[in-house]
PDB file of C-alpha atoms and ligand atoms in Angstrom:
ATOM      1  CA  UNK A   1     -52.410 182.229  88.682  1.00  0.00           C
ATOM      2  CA  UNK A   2     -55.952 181.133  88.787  1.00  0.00           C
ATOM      3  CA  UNK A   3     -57.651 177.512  89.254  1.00  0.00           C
ATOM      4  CA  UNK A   4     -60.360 177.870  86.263  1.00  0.00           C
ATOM      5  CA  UNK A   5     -63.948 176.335  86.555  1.00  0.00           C
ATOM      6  CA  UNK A   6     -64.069 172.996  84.311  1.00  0.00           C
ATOM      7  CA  UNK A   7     -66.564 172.738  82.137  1.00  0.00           C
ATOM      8  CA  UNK A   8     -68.787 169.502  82.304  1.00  0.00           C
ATOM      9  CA  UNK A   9     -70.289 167.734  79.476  1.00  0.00           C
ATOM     10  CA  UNK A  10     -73.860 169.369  78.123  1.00  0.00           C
ATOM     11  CA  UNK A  11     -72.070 173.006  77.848  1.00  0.00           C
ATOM     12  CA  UNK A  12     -72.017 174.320  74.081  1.00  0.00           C
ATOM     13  CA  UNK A  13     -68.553 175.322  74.443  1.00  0.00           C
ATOM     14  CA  UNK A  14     -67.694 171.681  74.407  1.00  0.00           C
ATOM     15  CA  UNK A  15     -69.340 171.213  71.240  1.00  0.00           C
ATOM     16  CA  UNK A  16     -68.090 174.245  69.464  1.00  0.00           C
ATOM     17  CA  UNK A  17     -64.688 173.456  67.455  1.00  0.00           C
ATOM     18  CA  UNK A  18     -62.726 176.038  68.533  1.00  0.00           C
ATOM     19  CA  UNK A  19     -60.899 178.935  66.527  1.00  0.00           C
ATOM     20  CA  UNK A  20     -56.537 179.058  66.034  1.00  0.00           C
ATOM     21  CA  UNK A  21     -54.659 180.755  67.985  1.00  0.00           C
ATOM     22  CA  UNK A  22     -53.406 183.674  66.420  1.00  0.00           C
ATOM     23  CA  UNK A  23     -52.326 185.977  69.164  1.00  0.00           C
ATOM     24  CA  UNK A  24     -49.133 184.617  70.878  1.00  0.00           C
ATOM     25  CA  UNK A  25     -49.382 187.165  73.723  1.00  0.00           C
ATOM     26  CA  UNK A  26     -49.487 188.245  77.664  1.00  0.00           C
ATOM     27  CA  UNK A  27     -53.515 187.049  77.618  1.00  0.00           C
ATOM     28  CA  UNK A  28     -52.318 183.797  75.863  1.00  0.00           C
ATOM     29  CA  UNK A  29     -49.618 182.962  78.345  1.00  0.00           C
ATOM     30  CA  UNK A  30     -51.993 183.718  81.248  1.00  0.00           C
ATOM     31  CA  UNK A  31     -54.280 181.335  80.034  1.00  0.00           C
ATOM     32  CA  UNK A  32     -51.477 178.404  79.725  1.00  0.00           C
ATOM     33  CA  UNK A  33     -50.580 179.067  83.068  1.00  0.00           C
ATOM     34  CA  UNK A  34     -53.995 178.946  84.315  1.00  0.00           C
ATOM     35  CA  UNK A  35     -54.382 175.687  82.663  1.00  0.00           C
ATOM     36  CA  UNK A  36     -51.618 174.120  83.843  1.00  0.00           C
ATOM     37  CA  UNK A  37     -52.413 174.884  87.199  1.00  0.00           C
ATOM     38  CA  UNK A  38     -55.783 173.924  86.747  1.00  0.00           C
ATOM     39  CA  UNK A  39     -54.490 170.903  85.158  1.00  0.00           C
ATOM     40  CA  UNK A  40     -52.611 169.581  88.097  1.00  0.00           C
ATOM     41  CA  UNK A  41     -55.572 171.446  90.837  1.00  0.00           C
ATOM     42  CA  UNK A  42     -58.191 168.015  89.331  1.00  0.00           C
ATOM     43  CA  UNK A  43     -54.646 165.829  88.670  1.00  0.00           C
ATOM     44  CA  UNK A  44     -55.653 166.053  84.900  1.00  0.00           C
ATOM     45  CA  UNK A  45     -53.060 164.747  82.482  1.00  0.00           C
ATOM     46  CA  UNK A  46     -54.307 167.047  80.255  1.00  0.00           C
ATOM     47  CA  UNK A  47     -56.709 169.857  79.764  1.00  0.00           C
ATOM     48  CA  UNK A  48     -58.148 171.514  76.667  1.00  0.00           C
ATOM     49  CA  UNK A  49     -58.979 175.303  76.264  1.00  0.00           C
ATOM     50  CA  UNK A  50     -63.103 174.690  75.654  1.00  0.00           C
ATOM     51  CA  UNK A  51     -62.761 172.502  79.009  1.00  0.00           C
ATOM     52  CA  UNK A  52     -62.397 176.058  80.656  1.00  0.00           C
ATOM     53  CA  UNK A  53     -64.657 177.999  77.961  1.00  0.00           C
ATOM     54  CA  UNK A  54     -62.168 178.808  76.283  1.00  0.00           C
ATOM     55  CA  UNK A  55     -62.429 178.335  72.551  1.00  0.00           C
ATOM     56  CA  UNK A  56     -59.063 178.498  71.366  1.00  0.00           C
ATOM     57  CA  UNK A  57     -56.739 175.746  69.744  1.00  0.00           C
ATOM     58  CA  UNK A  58     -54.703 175.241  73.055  1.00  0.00           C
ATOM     59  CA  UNK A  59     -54.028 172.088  75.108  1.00  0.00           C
ATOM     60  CA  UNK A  60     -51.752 171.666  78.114  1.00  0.00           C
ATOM     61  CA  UNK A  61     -50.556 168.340  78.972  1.00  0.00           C
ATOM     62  CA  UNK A  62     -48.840 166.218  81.938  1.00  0.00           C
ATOM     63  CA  UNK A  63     -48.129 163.034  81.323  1.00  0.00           C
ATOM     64  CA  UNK A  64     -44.529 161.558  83.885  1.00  0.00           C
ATOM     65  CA  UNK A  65     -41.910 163.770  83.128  1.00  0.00           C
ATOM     66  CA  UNK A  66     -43.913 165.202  79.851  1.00  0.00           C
ATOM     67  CA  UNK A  67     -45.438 168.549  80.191  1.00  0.00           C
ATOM     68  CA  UNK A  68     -46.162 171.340  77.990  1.00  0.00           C
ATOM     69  CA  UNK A  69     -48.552 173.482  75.828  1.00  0.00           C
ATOM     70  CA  UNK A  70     -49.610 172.957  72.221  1.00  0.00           C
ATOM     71  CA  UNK A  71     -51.609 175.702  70.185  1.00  0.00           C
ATOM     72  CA  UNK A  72     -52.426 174.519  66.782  1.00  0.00           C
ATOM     73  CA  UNK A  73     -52.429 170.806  67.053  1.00  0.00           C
ATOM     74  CA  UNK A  74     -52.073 168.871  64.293  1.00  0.00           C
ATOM     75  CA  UNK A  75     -52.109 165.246  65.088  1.00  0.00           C
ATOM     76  CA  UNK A  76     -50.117 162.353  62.864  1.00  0.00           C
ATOM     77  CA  UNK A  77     -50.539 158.874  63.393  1.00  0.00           C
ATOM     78  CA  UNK A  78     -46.940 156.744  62.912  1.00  0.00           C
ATOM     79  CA  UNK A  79     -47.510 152.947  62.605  1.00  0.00           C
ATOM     80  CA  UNK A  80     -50.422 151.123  63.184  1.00  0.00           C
ATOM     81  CA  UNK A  81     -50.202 149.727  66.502  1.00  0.00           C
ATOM     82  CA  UNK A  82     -53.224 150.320  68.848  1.00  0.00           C
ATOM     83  CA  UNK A  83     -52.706 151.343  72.674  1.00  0.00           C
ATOM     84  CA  UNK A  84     -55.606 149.141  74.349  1.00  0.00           C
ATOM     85  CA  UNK A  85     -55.800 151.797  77.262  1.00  0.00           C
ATOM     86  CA  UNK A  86     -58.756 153.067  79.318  1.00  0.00           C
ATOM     87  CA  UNK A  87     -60.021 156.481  78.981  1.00  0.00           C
ATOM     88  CA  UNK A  88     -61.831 159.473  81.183  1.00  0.00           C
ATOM     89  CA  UNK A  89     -62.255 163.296  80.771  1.00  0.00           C
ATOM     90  CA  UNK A  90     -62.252 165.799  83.247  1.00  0.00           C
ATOM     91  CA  UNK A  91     -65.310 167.274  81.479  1.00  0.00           C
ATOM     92  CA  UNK A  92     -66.927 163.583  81.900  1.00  0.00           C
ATOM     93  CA  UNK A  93     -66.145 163.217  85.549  1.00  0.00           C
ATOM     94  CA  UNK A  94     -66.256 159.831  87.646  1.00  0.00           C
ATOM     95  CA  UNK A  95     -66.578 157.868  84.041  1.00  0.00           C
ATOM     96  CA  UNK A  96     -64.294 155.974  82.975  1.00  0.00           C
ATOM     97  CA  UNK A  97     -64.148 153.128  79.713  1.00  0.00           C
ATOM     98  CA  UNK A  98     -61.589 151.704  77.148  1.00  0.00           C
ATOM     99  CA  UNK A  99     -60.843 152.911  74.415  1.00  0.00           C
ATOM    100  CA  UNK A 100     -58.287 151.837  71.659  1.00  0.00           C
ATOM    101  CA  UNK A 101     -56.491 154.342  70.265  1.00  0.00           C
ATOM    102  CA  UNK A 102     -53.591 154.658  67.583  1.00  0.00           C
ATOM    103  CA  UNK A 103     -50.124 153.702  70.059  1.00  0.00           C
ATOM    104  CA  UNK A 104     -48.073 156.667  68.371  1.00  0.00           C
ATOM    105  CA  UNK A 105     -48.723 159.939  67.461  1.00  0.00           C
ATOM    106  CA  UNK A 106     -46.930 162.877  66.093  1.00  0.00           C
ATOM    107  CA  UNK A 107     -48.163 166.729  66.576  1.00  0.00           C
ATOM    108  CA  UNK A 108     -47.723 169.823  65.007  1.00  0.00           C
ATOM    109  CA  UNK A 109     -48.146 173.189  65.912  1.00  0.00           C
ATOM    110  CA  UNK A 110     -46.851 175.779  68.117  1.00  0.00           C
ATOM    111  CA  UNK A 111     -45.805 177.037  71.506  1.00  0.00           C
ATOM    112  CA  UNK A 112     -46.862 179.685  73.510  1.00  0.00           C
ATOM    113  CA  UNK A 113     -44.922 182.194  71.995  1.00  0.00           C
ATOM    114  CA  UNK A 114     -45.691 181.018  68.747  1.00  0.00           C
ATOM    115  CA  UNK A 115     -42.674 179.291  67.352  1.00  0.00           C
ATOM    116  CA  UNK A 116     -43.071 175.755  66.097  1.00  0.00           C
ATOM    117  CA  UNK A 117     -43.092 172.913  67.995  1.00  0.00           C
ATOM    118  CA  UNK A 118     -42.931 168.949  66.737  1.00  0.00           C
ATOM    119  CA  UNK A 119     -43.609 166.393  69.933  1.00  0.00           C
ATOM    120  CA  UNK A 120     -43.752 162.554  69.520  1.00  0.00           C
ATOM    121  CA  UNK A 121     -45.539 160.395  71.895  1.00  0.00           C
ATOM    122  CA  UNK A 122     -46.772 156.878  72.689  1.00  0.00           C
ATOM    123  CA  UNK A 123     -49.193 154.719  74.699  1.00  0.00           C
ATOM    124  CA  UNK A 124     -50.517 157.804  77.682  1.00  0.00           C
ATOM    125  CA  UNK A 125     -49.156 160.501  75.991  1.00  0.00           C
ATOM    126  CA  UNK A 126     -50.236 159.859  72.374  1.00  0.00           C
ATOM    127  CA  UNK A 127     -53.657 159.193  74.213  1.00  0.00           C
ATOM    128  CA  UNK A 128     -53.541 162.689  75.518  1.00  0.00           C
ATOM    129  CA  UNK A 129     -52.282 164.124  72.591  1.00  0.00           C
ATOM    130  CA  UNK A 130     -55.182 162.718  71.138  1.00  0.00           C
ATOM    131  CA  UNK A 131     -58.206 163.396  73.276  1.00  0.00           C
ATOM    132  CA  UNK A 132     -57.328 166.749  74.090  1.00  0.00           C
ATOM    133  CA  UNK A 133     -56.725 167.619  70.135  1.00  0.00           C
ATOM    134  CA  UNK A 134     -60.450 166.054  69.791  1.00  0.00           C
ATOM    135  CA  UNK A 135     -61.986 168.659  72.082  1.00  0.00           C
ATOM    136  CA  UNK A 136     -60.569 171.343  69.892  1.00  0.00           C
ATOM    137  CA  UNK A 137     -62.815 170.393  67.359  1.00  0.00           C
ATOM    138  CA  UNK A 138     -65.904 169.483  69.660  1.00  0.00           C
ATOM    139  CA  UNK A 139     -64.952 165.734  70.314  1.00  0.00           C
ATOM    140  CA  UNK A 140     -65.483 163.692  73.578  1.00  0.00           C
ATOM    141  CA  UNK A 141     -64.127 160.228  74.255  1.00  0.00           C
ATOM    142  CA  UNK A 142     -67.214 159.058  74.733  1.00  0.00           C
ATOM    143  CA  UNK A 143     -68.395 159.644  71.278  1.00  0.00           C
ATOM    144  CA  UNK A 144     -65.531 157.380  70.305  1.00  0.00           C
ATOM    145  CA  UNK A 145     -67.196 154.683  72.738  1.00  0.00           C
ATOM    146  CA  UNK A 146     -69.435 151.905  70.613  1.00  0.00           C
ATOM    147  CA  UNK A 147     -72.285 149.611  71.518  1.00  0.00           C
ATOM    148  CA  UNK A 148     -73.042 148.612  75.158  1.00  0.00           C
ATOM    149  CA  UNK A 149     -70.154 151.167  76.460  1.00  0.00           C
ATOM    150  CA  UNK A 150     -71.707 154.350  74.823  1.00  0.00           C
ATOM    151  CA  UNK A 151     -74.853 153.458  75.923  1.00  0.00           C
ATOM    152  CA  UNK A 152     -73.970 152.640  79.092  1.00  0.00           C
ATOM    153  CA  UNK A 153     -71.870 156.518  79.214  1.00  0.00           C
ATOM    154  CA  UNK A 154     -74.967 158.127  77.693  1.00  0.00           C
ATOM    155  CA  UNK A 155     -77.163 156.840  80.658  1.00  0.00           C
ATOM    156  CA  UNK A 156     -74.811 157.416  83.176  1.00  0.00           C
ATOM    157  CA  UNK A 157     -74.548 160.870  82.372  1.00  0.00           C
ATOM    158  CA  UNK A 158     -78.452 161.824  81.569  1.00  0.00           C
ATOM    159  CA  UNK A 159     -79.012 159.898  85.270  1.00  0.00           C
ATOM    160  CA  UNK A 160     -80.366 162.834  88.070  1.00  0.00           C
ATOM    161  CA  UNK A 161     -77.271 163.675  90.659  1.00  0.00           C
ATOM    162  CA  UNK A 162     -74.651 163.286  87.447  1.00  0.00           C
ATOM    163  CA  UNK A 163     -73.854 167.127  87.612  1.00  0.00           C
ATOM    164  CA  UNK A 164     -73.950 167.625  91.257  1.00  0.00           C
ATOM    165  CA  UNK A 165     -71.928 164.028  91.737  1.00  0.00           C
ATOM    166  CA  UNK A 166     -69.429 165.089  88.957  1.00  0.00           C
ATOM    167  CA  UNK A 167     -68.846 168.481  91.186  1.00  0.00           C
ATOM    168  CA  UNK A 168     -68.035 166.352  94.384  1.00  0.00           C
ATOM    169  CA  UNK A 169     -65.573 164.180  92.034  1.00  0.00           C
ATOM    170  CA  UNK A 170     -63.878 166.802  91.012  1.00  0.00           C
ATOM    171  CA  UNK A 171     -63.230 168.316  94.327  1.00  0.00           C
ATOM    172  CA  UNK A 172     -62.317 165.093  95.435  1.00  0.00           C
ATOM    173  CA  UNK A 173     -59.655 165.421  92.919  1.00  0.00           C
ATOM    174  CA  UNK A 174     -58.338 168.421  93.999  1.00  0.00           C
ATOM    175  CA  UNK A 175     -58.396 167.507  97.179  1.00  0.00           C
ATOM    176  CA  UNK A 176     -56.005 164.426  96.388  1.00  0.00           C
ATOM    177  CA  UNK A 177     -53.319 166.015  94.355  1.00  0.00           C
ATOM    178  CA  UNK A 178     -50.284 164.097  94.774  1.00  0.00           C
ATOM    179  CA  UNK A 179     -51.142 160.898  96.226  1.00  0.00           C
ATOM    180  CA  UNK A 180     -54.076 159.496  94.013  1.00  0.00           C
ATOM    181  CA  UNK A 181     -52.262 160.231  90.333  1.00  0.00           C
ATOM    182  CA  UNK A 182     -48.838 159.975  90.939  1.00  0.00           C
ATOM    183  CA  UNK A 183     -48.798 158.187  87.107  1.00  0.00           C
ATOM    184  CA  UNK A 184     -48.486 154.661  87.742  1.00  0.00           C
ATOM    185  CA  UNK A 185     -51.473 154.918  90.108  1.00  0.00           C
ATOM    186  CA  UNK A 186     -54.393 153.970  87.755  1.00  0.00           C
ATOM    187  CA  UNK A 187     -56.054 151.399  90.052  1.00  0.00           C
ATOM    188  CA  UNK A 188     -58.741 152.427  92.433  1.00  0.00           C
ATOM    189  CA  UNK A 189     -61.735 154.541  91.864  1.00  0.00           C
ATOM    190  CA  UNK A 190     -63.893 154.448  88.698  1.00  0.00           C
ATOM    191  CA  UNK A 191     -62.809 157.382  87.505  1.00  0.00           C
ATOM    192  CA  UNK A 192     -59.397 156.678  88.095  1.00  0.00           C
ATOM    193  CA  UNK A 193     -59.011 153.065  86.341  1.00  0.00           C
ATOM    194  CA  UNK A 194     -58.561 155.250  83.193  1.00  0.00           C
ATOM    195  CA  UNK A 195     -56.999 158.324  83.508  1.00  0.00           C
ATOM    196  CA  UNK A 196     -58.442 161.835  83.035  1.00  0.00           C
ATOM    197  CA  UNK A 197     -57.474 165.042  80.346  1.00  0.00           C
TER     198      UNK A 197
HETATM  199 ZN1   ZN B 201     -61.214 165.439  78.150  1.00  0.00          ZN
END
């Protein structure tokens, strides 16, 4: 397997809603197992194919005991509870701001081989579910952000040093697999009071 460069917000391939998978194949399942190692390389709880430049309609996810891959998502909201969580993004690195988001989720699509596939989550795994179906279609937390928060992301990011400081986060990251997001570990860093897909 292969730890995959992570794209980092300002690439086009985060911007580009990306196309179905429609070839449930050897090349497909190589990329999911990329991903997940990838995944747990930056302690991601979930990682989206753009975030690797890939556009395809895949997501893995690791959230406790919850892991997987989804190609297709379609996401469902049930009930109208809100999760009142914080947020970051592997592709947004060191950043970190809350964000309410619908509590429960259900998605649709498929798995790797291409049979159909129904998960439910709540609170961190709906959230994942969530984010990481957003950057199939181009969508960052961030843009979810309002007011003072969004500017406040926007400025952090166009600051000088953001890209090479983002780098050194994520190899930080990798460097602390299995003691800094163990899943009840939130606390701590910036980056790490929210949690990152
Ligand atoms: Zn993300």
């Amino acid at each position: 397997m292969t730890i995959l460069a992570v794209r980092l917000v300002g690439d086009p391939v985060l911007r580009t809603p990306a196309d179905a998978v429609t070839r449930f194949d050897d090349t497909l399942a190589k990329l999911a197992a990329d991903m997940h190692e990838t995944m747990e390389e930056v302690a991601g709880v979930g990682l989206a194919g753009p975030q690797v430049g890939v556009s395809l309609r895949v997501f893995t996810y690791h959230v406790g005991e919850e892991r997987g891959t989804v190609c297709n998502p379609v996401v469902e909201v049930l009930g109208g509870e809100l999760d009142h969580g914080s947020e970051g993004c592997l592709s947004v690195p060191g950043l970190g701001f809350p964000l309410d988001r619908p509590a429960r989720v259900r998605v649709t699509g498929q798995d790797i081989t291409g049979a159909p596939l129904v998960l439910e989550g709540e609170g961190l795994l709906a959230r994942c579910f969530q984010h990481e179906t957003d950057h199939l279609g181009g969508t960052l937390y961030i843009d979810k952000l309002a007011g003072e928060e969004r500017k406040r992301a926007w400025r952090a990011i166009r600051e000088e040093g953001f890209e090479a400081n983002a780098q050194s986060v994520l190899q930080d990251r990798a460097g602390a697999v299995g003691s800094a997001f163990g899943g009840a570990s939130f606390g701590g860093s910036a980056f790490s009071q929210g949690w990152a897909k």
